Structures are given as C-alpha cells and as structure tokens.
mmCIF file of C-alpha atoms in Angstrom:
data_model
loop_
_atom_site.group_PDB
_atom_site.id
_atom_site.type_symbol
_atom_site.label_atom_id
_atom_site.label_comp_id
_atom_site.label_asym_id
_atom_site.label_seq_id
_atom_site.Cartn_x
_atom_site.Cartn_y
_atom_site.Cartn_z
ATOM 1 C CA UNK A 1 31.008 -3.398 -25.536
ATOM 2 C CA UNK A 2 28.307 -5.415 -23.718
ATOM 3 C CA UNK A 3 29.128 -8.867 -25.246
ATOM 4 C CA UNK A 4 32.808 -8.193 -24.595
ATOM 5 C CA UNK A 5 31.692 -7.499 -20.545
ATOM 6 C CA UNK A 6 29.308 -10.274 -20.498
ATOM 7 C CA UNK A 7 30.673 -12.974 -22.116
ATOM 8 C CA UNK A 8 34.355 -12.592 -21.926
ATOM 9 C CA UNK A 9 35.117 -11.799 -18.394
ATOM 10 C CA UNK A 10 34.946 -14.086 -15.440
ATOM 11 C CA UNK A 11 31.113 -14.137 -13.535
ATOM 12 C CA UNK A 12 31.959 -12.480 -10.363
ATOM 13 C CA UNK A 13 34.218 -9.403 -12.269
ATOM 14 C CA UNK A 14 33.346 -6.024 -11.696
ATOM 15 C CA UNK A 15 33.406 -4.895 -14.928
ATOM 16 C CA UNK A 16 30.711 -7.591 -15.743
ATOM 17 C CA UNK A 17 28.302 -7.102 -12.816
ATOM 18 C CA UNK A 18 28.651 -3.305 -13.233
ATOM 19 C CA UNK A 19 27.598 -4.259 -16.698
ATOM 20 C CA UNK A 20 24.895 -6.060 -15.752
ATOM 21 C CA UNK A 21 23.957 -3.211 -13.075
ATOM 22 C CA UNK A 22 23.354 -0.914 -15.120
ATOM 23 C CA UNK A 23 21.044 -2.926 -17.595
ATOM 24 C CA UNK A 24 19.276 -3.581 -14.883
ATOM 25 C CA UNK A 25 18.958 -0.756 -14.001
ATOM 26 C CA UNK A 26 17.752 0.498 -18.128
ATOM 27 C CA UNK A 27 15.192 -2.125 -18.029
ATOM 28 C CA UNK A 28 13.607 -0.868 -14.430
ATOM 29 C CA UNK A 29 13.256 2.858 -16.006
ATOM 30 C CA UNK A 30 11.389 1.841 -19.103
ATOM 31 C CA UNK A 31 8.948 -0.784 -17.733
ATOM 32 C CA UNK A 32 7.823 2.048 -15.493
ATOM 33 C CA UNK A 33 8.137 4.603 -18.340
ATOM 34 C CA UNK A 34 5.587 3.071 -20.307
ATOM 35 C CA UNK A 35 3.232 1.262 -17.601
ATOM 36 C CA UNK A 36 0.886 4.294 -17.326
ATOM 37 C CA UNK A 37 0.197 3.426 -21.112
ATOM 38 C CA UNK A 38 0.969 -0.219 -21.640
ATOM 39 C CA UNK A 39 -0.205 -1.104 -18.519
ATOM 40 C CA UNK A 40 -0.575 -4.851 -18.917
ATOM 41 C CA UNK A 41 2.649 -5.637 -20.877
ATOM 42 C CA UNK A 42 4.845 -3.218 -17.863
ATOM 43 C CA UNK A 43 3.053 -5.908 -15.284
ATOM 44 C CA UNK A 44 3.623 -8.907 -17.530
ATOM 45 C CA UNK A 45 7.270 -7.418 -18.170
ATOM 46 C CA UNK A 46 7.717 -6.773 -14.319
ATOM 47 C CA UNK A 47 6.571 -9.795 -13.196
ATOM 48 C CA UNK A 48 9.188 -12.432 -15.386
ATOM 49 C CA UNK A 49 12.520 -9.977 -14.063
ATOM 50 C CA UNK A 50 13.903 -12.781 -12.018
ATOM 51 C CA UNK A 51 16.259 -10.656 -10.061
ATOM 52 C CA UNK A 52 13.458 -8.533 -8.437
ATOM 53 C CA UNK A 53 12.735 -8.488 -4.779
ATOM 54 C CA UNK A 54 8.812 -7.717 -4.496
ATOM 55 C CA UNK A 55 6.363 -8.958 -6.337
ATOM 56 C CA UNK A 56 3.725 -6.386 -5.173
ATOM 57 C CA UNK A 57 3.651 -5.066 -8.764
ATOM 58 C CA UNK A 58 5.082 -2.172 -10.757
ATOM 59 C CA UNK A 59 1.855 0.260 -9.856
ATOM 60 C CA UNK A 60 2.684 -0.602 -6.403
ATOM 61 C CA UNK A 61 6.645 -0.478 -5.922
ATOM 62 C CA UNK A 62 6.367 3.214 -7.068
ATOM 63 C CA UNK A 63 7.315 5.765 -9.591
ATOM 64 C CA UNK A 64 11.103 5.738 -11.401
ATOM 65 C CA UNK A 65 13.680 6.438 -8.700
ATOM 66 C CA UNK A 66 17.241 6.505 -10.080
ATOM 67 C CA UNK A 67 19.737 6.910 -7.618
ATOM 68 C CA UNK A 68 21.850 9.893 -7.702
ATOM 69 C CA UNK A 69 24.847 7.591 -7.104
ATOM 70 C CA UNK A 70 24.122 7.487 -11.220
ATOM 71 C CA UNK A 71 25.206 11.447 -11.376
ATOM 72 C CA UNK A 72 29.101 11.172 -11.586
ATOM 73 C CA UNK A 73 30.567 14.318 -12.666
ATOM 74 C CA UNK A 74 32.537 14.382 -15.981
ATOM 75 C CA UNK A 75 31.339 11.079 -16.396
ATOM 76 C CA UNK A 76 29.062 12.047 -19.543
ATOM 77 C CA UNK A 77 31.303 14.021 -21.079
ATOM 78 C CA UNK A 78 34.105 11.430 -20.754
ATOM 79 C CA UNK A 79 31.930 9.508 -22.704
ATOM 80 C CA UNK A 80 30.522 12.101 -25.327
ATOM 81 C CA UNK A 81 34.803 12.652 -26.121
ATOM 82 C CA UNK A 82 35.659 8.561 -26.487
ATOM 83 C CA UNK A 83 32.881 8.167 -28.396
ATOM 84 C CA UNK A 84 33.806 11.480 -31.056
ATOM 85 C CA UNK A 85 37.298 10.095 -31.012
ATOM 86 C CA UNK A 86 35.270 6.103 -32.298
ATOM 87 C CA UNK A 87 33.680 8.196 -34.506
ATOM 88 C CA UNK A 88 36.594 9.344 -36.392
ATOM 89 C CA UNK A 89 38.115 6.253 -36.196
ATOM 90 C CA UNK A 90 35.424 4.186 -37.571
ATOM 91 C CA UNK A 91 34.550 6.857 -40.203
ATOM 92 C CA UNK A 92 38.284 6.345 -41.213
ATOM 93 C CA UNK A 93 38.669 2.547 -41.664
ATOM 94 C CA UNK A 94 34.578 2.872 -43.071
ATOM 95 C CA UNK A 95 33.524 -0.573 -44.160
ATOM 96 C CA UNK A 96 36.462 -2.632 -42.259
ATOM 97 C CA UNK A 97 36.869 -4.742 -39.065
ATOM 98 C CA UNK A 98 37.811 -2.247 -36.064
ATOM 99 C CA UNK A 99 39.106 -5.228 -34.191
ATOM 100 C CA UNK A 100 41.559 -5.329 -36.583
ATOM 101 C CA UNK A 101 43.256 -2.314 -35.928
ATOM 102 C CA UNK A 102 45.343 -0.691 -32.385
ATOM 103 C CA UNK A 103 44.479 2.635 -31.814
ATOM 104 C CA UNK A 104 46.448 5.610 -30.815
ATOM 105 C CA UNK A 105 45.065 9.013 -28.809
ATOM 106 C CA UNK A 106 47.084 11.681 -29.288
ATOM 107 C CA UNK A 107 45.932 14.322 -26.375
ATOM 108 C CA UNK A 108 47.467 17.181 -25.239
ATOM 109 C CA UNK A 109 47.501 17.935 -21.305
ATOM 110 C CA UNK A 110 44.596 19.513 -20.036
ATOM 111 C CA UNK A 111 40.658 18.218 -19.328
ATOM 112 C CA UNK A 112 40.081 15.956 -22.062
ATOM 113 C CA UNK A 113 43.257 13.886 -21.560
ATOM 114 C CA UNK A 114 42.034 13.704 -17.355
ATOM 115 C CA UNK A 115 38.929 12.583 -18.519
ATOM 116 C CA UNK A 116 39.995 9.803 -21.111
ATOM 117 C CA UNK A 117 42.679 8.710 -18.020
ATOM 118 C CA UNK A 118 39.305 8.264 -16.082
ATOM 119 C CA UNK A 119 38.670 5.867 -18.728
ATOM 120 C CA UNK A 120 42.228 4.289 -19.257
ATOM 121 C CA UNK A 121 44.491 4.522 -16.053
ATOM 122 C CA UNK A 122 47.423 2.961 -17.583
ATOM 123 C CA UNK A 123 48.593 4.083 -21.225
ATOM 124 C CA UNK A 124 48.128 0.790 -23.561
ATOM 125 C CA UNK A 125 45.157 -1.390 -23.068
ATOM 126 C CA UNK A 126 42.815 -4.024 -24.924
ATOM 127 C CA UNK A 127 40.361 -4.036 -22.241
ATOM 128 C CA UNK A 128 40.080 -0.855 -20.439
ATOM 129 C CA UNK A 129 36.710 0.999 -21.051
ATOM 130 C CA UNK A 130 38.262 3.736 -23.582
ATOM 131 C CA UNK A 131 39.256 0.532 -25.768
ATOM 132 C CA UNK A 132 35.978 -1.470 -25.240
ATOM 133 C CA UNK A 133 34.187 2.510 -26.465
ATOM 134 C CA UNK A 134 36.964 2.922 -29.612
ATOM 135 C CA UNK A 135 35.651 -0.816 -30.561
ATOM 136 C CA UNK A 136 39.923 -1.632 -31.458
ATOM 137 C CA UNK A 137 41.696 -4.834 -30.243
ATOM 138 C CA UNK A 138 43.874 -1.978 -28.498
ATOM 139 C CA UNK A 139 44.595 0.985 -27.479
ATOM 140 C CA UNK A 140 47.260 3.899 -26.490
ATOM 141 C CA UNK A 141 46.429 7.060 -24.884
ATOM 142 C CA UNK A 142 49.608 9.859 -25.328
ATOM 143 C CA UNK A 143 49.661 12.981 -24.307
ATOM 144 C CA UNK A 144 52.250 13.874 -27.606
ATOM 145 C CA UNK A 145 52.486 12.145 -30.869
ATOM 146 C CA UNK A 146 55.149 9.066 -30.691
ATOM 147 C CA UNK A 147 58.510 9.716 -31.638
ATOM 148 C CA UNK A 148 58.735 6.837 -33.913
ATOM 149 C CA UNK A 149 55.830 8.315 -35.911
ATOM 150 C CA UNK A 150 56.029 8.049 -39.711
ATOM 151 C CA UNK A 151 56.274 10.858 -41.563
ATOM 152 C CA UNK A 152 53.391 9.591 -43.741
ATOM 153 C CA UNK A 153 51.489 8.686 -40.970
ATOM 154 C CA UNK A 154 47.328 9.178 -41.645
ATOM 155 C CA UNK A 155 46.921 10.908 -38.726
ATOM 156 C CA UNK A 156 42.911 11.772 -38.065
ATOM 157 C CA UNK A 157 42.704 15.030 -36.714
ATOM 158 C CA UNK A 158 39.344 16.294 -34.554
ATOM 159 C CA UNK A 159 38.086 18.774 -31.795
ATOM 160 C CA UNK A 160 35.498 18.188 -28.854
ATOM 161 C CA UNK A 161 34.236 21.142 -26.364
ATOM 162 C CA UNK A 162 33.810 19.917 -22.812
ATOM 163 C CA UNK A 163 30.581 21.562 -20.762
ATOM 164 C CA UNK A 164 30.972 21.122 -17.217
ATOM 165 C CA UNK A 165 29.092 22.637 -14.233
ATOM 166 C CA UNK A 166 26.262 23.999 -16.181
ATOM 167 C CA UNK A 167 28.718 26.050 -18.716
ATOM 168 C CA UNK A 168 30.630 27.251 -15.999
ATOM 169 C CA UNK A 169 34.099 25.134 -17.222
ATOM 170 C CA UNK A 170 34.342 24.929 -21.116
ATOM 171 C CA UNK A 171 37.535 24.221 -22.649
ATOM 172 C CA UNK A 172 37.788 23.088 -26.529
ATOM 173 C CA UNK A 173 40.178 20.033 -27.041
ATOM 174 C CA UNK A 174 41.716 18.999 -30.149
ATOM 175 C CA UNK A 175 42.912 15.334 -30.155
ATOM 176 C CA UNK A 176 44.280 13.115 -32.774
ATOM 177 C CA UNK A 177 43.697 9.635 -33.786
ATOM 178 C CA UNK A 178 46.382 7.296 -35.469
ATOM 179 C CA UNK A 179 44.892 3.283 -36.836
ATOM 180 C CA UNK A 180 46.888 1.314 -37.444
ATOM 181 C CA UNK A 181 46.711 -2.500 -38.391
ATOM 182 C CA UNK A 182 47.501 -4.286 -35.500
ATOM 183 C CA UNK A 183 50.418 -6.893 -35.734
ATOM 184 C CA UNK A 184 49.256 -10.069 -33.084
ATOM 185 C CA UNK A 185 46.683 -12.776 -33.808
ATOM 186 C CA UNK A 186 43.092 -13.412 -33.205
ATOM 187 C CA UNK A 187 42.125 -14.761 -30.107
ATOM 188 C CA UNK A 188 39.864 -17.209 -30.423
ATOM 189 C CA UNK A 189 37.747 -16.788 -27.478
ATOM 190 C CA UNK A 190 37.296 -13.019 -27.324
ATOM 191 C CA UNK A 191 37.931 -11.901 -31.252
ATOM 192 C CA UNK A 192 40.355 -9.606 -30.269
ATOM 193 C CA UNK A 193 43.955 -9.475 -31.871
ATOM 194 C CA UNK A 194 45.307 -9.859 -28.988
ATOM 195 C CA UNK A 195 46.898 -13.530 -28.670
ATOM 196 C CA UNK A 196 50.401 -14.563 -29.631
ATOM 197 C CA UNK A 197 48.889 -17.319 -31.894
ATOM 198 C CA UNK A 198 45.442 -17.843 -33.234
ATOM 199 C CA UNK A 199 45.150 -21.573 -31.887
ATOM 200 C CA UNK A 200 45.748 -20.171 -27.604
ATOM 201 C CA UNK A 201 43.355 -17.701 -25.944
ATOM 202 C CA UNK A 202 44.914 -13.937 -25.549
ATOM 203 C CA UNK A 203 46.650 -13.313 -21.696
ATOM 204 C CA UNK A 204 43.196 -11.722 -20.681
ATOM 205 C CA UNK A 205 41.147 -15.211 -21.816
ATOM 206 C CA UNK A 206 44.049 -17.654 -20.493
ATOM 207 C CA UNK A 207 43.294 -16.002 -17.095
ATOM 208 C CA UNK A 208 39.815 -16.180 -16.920
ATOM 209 C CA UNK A 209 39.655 -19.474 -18.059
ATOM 210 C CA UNK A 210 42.240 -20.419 -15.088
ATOM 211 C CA UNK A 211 39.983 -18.815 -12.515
ATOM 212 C CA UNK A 212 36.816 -20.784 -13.787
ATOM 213 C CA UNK A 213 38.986 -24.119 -13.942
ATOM 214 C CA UNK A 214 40.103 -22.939 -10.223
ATOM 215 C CA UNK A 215 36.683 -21.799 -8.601
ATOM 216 C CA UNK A 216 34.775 -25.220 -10.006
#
C-alpha cells in the first residue's frame, strides 16, 4: 500500500502526500511517546526530521497533539471491513501472488457496502484505496453476485459487525469474496496486471510518466 502511493504516483498527487501526511504524522507521535524514556535518541530522532519547522526541541514543542481532523467517523471501521474481506482473500490464494488475481465484493445494500463506496466511489478499480487494502491488481465492488457467475464459482463467504457511535448503530454484514486470476499483463513499472502488454506501462503509469515528462 505505501510503496504503491509513494513510488507509483506522480509527486504532487494527493493520494501520495496524504500518504506521506500521515507518516508524518506516525513518526511525530512515537518520538514523543518514548522521549520521557529515551530521551536522547527522541532529541537525536527529532532533530534529523527535515520537514520540521522549530528546532527548539521535542521537550520544548510540547506533549503529542493529534488533531481531531484525524477522527473521521466510520473511517475505522471502513477499514477494520476491507481489511476482513483481504483476509479472506489472502487466506484463500495462501502462498500465491495477490497481484495476480482481480477481486470481486459481493455486498448487499446497507452500511458495509456505504462504507466500502467510501473507499471505492466507482465500481471497478486497480487503484482506489479498497484495491490498494485487498493487495489485488483489481477490484469490483457489487452490491449482488454477477450474473455471469459460474456455477462452480469458489465463492469465499464471511461476516463483519460494524460498531458505530459507541454501540449505538450495530448492524452484522455478510459479504462475499470471488478471486479470480486476472487476464491482462504485468506492468512493468507498478507490478500490477494491469497493462495491455508486459513491455508498455499500465494506463495509470503511462499518465504519470506524461505529467513528469510535461512538468520538467
């Protein structure tokens, strides 16, 4: 997920500086997490970020301060259900290449499927963040199985219980998870199956690599 957002996208894209955000963001927490006890290596630690602003010193720029900006609701759980759904997936093609495979999410209408849009707006992707958590070149989110479905179809079956609101909205969710091999080549910039031919960059690389070409 983070080499994908750091490596593969263009420099100025939000998905990457979001990415990068939030990293930032981790590293702050735990050098002041453990300056009270390591207090040299927090300073030492502090002192080489070269993004920071100050350079008063962690024991002087005060305690942890996260920004409630962090507290998006559903958020978590959105999370917590793509990554049961990986789970299952992984657990079910145990010991292979996930990139290798296009996912489908079988969902029925309700919570779970608004919360997994939140993740995937528009129904197939290879590089929304519900595909970058399932760890598949792509992936479909459906609210009923596809018609064209084989009868013989290994279809991976699971359940996930939403908490919201301190308890006050619960609703258990069963979803479903068809793998299948995935039919287009490997691109050889991202990894991803997701090129036409294994010798030119995937639609997503092709235009990166035209806005770098463009912005130098």
């Amino acid at each position: 997920l983070l080499s994908c957002r750091l490596y593969c996208e263009e420099a100025k894209d939000p998905k990457r500086r979001s990415c990068q955000t939030v990293l930032a963001q981790a590293l702050d927490i735990v050098i002041r997490s453990f300056a009270p006890i390591l207090p040299h290596l927090a300073e030492e630690v502090f002192q080489y970020i070269p993004y920071k602003k100050d350079s008063e010193g962690v024991f002087r720029t005060g305690w942890i301060n996260a920004s409630s900006a962090w507290k998006k609701p559903g958020i978590e759980e959105a999370i917590e259900g793509a990554c049961a759904m990986r789970d299952s997936f992984l657990g079910f093609i145990s010991g292979k290449n996930a990139l290798e495979y296009e996912v489908i999410i079988v969902i029925e209408p309700g919570l779970l499927f608004e919360l997994m849009e939140a993740l995937q707006a528009e129904e197939t992707s290879s590089v929304s963040q519900l595909n970058e958590i399932m760890m598949a070149s792509q992936t479909t989110l459906l609210s009923e199985l596809p018609k064209e479905t084989p009868a013989d179809a290994n279809i991976i079956k699971g359940t996930f219980l939403i908490n919201l609101e301190g308890g006050d909205i619960c609703e258990q969710s069963s979803y479903k998870v068809i793998a299948r091999p995935i039919a287009k080549a490997k691109c050889p910039r991202c990894r991803k199956y997701t090129a036409e031919s294994s010798s030119t960059p995937c639609p997503r690389c092709l235009q990166v690599l035209a806005a770098g070409k463009g912005s130098t």
